[in-house]
XYZ file of C-alpha atoms in Angstrom:
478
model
C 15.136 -45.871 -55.710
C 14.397 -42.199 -54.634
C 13.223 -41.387 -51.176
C 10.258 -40.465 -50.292
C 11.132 -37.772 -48.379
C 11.000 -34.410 -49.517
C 11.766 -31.287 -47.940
C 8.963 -29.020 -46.461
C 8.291 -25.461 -48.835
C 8.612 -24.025 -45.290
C 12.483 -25.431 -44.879
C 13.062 -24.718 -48.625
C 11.684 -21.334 -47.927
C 13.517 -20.639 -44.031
C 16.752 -22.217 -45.638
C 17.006 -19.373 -48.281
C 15.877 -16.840 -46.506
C 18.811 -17.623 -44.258
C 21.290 -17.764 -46.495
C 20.612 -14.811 -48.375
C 20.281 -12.997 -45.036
C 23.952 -14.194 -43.747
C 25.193 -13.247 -47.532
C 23.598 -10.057 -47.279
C 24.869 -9.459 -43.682
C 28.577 -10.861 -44.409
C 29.145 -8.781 -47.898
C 27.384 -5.611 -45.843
C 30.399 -6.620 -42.734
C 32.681 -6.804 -45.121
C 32.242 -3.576 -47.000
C 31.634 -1.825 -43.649
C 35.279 -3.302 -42.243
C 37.149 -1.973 -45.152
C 35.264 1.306 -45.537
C 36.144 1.926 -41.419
C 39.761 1.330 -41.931
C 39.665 3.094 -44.723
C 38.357 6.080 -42.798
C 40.936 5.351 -39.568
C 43.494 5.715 -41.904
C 42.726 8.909 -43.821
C 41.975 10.463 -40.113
C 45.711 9.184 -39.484
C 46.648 10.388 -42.076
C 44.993 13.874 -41.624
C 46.888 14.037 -39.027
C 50.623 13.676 -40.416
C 49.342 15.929 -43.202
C 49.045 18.378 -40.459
C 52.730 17.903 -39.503
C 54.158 17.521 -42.605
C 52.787 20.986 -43.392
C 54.582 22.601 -40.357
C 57.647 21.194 -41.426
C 57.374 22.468 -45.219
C 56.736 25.552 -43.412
C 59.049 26.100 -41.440
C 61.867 23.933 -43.714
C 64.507 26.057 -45.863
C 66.771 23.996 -48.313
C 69.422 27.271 -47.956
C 69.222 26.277 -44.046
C 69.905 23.574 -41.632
C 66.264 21.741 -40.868
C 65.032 22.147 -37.326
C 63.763 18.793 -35.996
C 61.933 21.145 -32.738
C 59.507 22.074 -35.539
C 56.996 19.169 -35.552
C 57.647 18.825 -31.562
C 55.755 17.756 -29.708
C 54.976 14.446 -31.660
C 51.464 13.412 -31.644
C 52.880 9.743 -31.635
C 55.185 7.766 -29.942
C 59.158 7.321 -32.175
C 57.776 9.143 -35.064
C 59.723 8.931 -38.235
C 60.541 12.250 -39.981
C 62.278 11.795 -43.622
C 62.777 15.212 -45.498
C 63.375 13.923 -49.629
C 64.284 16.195 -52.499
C 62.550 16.198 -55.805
C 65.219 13.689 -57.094
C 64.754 11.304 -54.204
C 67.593 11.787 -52.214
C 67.213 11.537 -48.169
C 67.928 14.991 -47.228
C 67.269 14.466 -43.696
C 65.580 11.626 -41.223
C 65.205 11.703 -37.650
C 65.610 7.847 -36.981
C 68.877 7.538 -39.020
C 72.609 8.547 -38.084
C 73.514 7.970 -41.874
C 71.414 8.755 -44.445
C 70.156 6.589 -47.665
C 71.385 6.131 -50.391
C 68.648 4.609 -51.921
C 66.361 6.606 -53.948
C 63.367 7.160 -53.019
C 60.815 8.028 -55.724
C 59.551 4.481 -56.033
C 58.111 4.269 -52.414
C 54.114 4.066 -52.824
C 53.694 7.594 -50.540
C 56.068 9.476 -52.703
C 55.008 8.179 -55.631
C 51.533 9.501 -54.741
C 52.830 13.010 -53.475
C 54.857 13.433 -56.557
C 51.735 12.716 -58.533
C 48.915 14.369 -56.389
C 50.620 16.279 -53.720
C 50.047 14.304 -51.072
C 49.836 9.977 -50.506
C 49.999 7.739 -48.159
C 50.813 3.799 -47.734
C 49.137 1.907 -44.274
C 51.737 -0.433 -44.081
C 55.216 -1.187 -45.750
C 58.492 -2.774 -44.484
C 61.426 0.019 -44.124
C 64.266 -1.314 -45.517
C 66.713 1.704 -44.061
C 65.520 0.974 -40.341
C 63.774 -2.925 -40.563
C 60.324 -1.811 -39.187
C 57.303 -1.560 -40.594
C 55.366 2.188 -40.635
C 52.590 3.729 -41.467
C 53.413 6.766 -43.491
C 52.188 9.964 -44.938
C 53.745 12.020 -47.470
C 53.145 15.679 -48.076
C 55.207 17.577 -51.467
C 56.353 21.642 -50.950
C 57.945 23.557 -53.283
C 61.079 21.749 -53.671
C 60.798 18.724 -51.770
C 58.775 15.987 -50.016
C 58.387 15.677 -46.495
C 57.356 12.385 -44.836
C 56.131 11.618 -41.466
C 56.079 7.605 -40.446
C 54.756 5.902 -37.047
C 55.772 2.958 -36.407
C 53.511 -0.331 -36.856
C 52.943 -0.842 -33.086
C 50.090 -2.580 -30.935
C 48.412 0.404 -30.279
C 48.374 1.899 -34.251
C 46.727 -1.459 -34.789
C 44.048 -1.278 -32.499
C 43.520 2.318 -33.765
C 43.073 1.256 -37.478
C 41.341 -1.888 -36.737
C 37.669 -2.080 -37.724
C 34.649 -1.622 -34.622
C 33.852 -4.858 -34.198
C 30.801 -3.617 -32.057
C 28.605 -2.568 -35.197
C 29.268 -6.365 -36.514
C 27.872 -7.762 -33.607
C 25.073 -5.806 -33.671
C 24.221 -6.960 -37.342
C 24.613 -10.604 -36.148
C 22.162 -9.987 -33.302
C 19.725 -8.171 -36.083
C 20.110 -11.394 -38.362
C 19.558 -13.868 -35.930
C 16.782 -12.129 -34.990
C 15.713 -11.989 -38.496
C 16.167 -15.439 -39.070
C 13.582 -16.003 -35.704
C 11.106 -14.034 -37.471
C 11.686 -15.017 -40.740
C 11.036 -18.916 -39.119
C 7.695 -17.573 -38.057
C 6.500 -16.574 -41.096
C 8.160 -18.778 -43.199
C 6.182 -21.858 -41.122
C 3.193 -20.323 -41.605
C 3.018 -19.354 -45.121
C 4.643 -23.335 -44.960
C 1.389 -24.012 -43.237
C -0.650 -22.498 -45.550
C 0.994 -24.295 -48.823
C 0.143 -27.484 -47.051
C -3.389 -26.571 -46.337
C -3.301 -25.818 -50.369
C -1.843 -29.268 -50.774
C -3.613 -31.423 -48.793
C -6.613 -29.783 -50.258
C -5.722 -30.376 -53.990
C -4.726 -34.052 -53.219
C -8.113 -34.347 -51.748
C -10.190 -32.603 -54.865
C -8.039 -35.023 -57.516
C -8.730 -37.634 -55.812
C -12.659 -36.666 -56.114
C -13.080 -36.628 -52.136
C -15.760 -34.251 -50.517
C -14.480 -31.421 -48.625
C -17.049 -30.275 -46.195
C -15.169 -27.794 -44.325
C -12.960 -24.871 -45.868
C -9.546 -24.967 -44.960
C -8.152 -21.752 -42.296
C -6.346 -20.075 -44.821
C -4.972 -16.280 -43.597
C -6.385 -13.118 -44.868
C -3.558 -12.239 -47.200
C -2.749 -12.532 -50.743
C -1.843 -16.301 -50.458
C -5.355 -16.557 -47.967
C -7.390 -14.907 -50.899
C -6.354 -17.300 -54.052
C -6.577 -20.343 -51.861
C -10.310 -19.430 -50.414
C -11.265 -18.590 -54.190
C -9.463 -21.925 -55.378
C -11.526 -23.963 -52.430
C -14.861 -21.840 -53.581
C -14.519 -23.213 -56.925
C -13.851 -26.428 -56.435
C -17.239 -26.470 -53.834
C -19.374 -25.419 -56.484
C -17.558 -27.645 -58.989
C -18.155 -30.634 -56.560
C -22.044 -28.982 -55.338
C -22.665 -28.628 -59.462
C -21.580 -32.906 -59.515
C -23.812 -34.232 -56.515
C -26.412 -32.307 -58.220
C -26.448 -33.496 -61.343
C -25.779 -37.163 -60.131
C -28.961 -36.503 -58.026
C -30.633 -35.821 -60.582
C -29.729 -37.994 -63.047
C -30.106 -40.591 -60.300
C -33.769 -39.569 -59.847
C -34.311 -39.262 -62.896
C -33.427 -43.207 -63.299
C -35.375 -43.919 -60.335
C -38.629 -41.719 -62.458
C -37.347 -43.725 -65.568
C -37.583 -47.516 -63.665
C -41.246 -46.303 -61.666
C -42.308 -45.849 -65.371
C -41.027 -49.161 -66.447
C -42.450 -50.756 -63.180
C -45.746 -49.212 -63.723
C -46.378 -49.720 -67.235
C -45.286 -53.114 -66.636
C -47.649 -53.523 -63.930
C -50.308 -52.084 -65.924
C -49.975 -54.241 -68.478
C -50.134 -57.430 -66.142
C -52.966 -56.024 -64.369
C -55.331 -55.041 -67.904
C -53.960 -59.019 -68.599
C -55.628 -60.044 -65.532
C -58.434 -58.092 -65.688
C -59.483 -58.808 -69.211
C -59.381 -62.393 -68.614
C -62.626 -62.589 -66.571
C -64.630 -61.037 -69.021
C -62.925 -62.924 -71.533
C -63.810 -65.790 -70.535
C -66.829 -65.272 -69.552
C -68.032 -64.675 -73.287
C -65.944 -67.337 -74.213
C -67.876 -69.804 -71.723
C -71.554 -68.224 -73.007
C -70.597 -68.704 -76.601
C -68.776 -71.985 -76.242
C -71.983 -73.355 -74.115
C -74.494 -71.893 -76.960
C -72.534 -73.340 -79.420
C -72.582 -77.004 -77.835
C -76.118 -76.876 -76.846
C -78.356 -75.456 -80.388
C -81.180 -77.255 -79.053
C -80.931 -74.906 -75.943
C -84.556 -73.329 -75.655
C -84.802 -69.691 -75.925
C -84.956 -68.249 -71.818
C -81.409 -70.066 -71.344
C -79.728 -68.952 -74.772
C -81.210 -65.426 -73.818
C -79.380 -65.377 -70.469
C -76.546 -66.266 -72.062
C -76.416 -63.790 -74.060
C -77.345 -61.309 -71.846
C -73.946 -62.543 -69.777
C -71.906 -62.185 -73.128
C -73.111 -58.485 -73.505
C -73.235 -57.694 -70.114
C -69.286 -59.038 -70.335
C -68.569 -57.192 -73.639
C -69.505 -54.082 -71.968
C -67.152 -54.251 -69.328
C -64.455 -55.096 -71.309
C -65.397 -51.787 -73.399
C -65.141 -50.340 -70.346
C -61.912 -51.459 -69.412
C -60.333 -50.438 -72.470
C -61.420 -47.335 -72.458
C -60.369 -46.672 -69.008
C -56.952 -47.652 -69.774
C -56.417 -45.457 -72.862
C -57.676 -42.391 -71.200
C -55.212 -43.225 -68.340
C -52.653 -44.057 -70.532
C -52.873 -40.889 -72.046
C -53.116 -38.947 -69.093
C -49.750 -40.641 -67.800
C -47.987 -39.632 -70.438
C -48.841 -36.390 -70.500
C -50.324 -36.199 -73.779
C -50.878 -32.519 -75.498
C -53.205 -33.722 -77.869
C -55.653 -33.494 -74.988
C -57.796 -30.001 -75.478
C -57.795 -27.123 -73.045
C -60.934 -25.188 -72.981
C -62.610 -22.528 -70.379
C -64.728 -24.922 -69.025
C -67.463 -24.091 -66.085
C -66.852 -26.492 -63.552
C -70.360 -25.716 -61.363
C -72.516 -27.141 -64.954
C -70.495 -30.002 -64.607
C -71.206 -30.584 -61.388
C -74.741 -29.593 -61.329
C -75.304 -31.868 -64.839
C -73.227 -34.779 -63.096
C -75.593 -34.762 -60.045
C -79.170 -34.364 -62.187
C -77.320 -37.266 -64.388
C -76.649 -39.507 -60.903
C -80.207 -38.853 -59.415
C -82.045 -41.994 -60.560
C -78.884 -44.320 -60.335
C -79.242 -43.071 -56.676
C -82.076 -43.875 -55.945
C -82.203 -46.743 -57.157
C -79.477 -47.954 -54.438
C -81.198 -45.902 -51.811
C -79.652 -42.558 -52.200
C -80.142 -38.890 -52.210
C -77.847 -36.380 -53.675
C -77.279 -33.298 -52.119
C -74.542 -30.070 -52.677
C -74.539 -26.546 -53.813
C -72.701 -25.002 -56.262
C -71.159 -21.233 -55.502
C -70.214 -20.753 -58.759
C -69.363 -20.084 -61.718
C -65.896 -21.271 -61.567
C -63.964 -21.515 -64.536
C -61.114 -23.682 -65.530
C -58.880 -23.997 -68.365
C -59.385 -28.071 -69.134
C -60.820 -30.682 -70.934
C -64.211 -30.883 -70.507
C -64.723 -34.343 -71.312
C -62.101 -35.503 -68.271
C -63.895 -33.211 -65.125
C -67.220 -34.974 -66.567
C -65.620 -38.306 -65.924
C -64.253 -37.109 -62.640
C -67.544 -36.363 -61.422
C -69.261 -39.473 -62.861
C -66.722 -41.752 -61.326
C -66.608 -39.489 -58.162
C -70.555 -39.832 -57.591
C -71.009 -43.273 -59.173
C -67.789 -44.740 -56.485
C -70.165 -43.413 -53.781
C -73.375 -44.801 -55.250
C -72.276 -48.219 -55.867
C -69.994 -48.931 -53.251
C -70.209 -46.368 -49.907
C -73.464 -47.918 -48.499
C -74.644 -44.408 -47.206
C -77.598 -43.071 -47.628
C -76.629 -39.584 -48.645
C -74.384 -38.643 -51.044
C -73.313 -34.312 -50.850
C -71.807 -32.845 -53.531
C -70.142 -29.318 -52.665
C -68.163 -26.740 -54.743
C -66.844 -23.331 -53.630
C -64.086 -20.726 -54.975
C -61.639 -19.151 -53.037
C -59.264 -16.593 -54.772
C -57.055 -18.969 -57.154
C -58.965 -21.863 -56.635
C -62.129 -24.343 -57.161
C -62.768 -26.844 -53.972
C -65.135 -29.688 -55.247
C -65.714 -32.125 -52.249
C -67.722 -35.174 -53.000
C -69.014 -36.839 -49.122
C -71.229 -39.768 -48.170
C -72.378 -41.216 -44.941
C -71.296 -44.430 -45.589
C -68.867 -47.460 -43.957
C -65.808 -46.046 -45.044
C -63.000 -48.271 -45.139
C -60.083 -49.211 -42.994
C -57.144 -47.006 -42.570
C -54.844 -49.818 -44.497
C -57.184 -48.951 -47.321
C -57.362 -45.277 -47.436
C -53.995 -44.154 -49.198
C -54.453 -46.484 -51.505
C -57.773 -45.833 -52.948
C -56.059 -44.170 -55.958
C -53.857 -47.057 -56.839
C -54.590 -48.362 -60.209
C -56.814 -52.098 -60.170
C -57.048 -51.853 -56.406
C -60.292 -52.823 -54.561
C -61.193 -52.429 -50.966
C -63.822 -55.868 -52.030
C -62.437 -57.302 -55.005
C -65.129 -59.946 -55.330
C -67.615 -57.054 -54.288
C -66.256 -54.451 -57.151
C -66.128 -56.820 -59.809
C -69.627 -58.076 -59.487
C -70.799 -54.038 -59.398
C -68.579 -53.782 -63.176
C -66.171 -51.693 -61.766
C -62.681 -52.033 -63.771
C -60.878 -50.418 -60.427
C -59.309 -47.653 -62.663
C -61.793 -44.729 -61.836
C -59.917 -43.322 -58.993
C -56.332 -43.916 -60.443
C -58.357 -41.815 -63.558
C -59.967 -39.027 -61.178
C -56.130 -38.520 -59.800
C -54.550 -38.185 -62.956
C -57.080 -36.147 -64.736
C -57.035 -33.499 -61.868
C -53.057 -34.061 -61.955
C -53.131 -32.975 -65.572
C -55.243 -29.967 -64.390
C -52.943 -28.965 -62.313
C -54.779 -29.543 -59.033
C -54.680 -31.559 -56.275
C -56.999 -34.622 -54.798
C -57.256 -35.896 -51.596
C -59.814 -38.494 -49.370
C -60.038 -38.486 -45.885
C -62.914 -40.100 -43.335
C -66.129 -38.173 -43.333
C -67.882 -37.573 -39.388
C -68.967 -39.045 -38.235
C -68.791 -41.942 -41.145
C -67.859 -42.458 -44.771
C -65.150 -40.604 -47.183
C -64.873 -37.400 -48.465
C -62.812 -36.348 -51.091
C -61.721 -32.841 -51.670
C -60.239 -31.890 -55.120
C -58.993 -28.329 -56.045
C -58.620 -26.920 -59.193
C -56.770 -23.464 -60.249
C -59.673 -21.192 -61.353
C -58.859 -18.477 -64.506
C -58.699 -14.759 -63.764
């Protein structure tokens, strides 16, 4: 079973930054310890070179060799060796017998013999038992070869600076400080950038951005976070609206279905009503002739309502569902209303009524005629048959963009409970009251939805001091 621990980018990253910064350091040490000696020992050997010329100077193979010549010696019991070309010991300093080893093989004389000069840091001397440093310089007809002896001091003198290495180690560890710094926070940032992703795959919404840095790394993250906002902003809103769309979908359902219980209901009465007139004339031939005309008149009177009804409904219908085979015309709406009121006059009077208004017109509309006559007709006939007023006024004006028709009466009103509702389809302030006037209680759900389809807006409010008034505007053509 693996575990479920893993190690932070920012250890992952502070870890190798470490280690390649001790690598770096330790290979740079290294190189700098053996380049140092190296130059310690060509500056010792600079030096011998500098004897070792004297000597070849002043040295004569035809004459005995002077050993005052390289006095006085730079360095403590330093080794003088005079060789021939052959590699015979011709003279030495530190010897009371001479060698008779030859000496050609020896790493120094080797190189003088091949370059002119050499030298060898440290090697054994198998003549005296100690180990030298020496330096070899070739003349004309021999080598000379000065040697100091492997000593505490020579050692310290060749030995590295050990001051410059612990100045790099200060530098690194420093380094490695600062390198923690960043390291965390660019470790900081990769787990802003992961807790973010594990968040967006697992669909959660992010409401606030994440502080990423203003760098490189800040940049792509801010874009990658900007991205996935709109990504999610782009989802809610098309789950809004696919949501209200549903919701628009199920009000149509829930209308329509309550439409069709309510044209049930309401078709029953008159129904049955010339169901009950027939049925009774029908039972009773030998009814006389008064009675069988009433009932008839109830039968027609019922008929005609129920042509009513229907008719109501289908223009509804159709103005629900937004039908385009309705016809759009430049229609004056002031004729309408003047012809609507001349048409009302009588009607009014016979319940009592005068109709007043002015029309600052002409104002005209692109519509269907035959729906703002209706709007008027049920407008003024509502307030005829059921406002109880005694003056109906009918008003239209034009503003700029618009038509404002406002129908008012002086009548009871209704109750506030009532008021919003007034447009609902089959709903009655007096049921018992509406039905016995004829009214199908679809007149001001029609008046809405015709002006709806216009475009405008309708409205009803309490007249002062009583009554309703209710205010329709229209857009008006340039």
């Amino acid at each position: 079973m693996g575990s479920s621990h893993k190690t932070s980018y920012h250890h992952r990253l502070f870890i190798g930054l470490v280690v390649y910064s001790w690598l770096l350091v330790g290979c740079f040490a290294v190189f700098q310890y053996y380049r140092e000696r190296r130059y310690k020992a060509d500056e010792l050997d600079a030096q011998l070179q500098l004897i070792n010329n004297r000597v070849l100077t002043e040295y004569d193979t035809d004459s005995v060799f002077d050993p005052d010549v390289a006095r006085p010696y730079p360095f403590k019991d330093m080794r003088i060796t005079v060789i021939d070309d052959d590699g015979n010991v011709v003279y030495d300093n530190s010897l009371d017998r001479l060698p008779d080893a030859n000496h050609l093989d020896r790493e120094e004389i080797a190189a003088a013999m091949k370059s002119g000069h050499g030298f060898s840091t440290r090697r054994h001397s198998q003549s005296t038992g100690q180990t030298y440093f020496y330096s070899a310089t070739r003349g004309r007809d021999c080598i000379v070869r000065t040697a100091v002896p492997y000593s505490v001091p020579l050692q310290e003198f060749l030995s590295a600076d050990y001051g410059f290495l612990w100045f790099m180690i200060g530098i690194t560890i420093t380094m490695c400080f600062f390198g923690y710094w960043v390291t965390r926070r660019a470790g900081q940032n990769i787990a802003r950038l992961r807790d973010f992703a594990r968040h967006a795959e697992a669909g959660d919404r992010i409401y606030d951005s994440p502080g990423f840095p203003h760098d490189e790394l800040g940049e792509i993250s801010g874009n990658i976070v900007r991205l996935y906002s709109r990504l999610q902003q782009a989802v809610i809103d098309r789950d809004r609206e696919h949501r209200a769309a549903l919701r628009q979908e199920q009000e149509k359902i829930r209308i329509k279905r309550e439409l069709t219980n309510n044209i049930n209901h309401e078709l029953k009465t008159p129904v049955a009503s010339m169901a009950l007139c027939m049925e009774t004339l029908l039972a009773h031939p030998e009814m006389d002739a008064a009675h069988r005309n009433d009932f008839l008149r109830r039968s027609l009177a019922s008929c005609h309502r129920l042509q009513s009804l229907l008719a109501d409904v289908s223009a509804i219908t159709r103005l629900e569902d937004g039908s385009t085979a309705i016809a759009r015309t430049d229609v004056d709406l002031s004729d309408i209303v003047s012809e609507a009121m001349a048409d009302s006059t009588d009607a009014a009077a016979q319940k009592g009524l005068t109709i007043t208004g002015t029309c600052n017109g002409p104002a005209i509309v692109n519509g269907n005629e035959a729906l703002l006559i209706s709007v008027m007709h049920n407008l003024i006939d509502n307030a005829i048959t059921y406002s109880g007023g005694t003056v109906i006024d009918v008003r239209l004006e034009c503003t700029k963009d618009n038509a404002i028709l406002t129908v008012a009466d002086n009548g009871v009103g209704v109750d506030n409970e009532h008021l919003s509702r007034l447009f609902e389809r089959f709903y009655r302030v007096d049921k018992g009251r509406s039905r016995q006037a004829g009214g199908t209680g679809l007149g001001l759900a029609i008046v809405k939805n015709a002006i709806i389809w216009h475009g405008g807006t309708v409205a009803v409010a309490h007249n002062c001091p009583s009554g309703l008034i209710f205010t329709i505007t229209i857009p008006i053509k340039h």
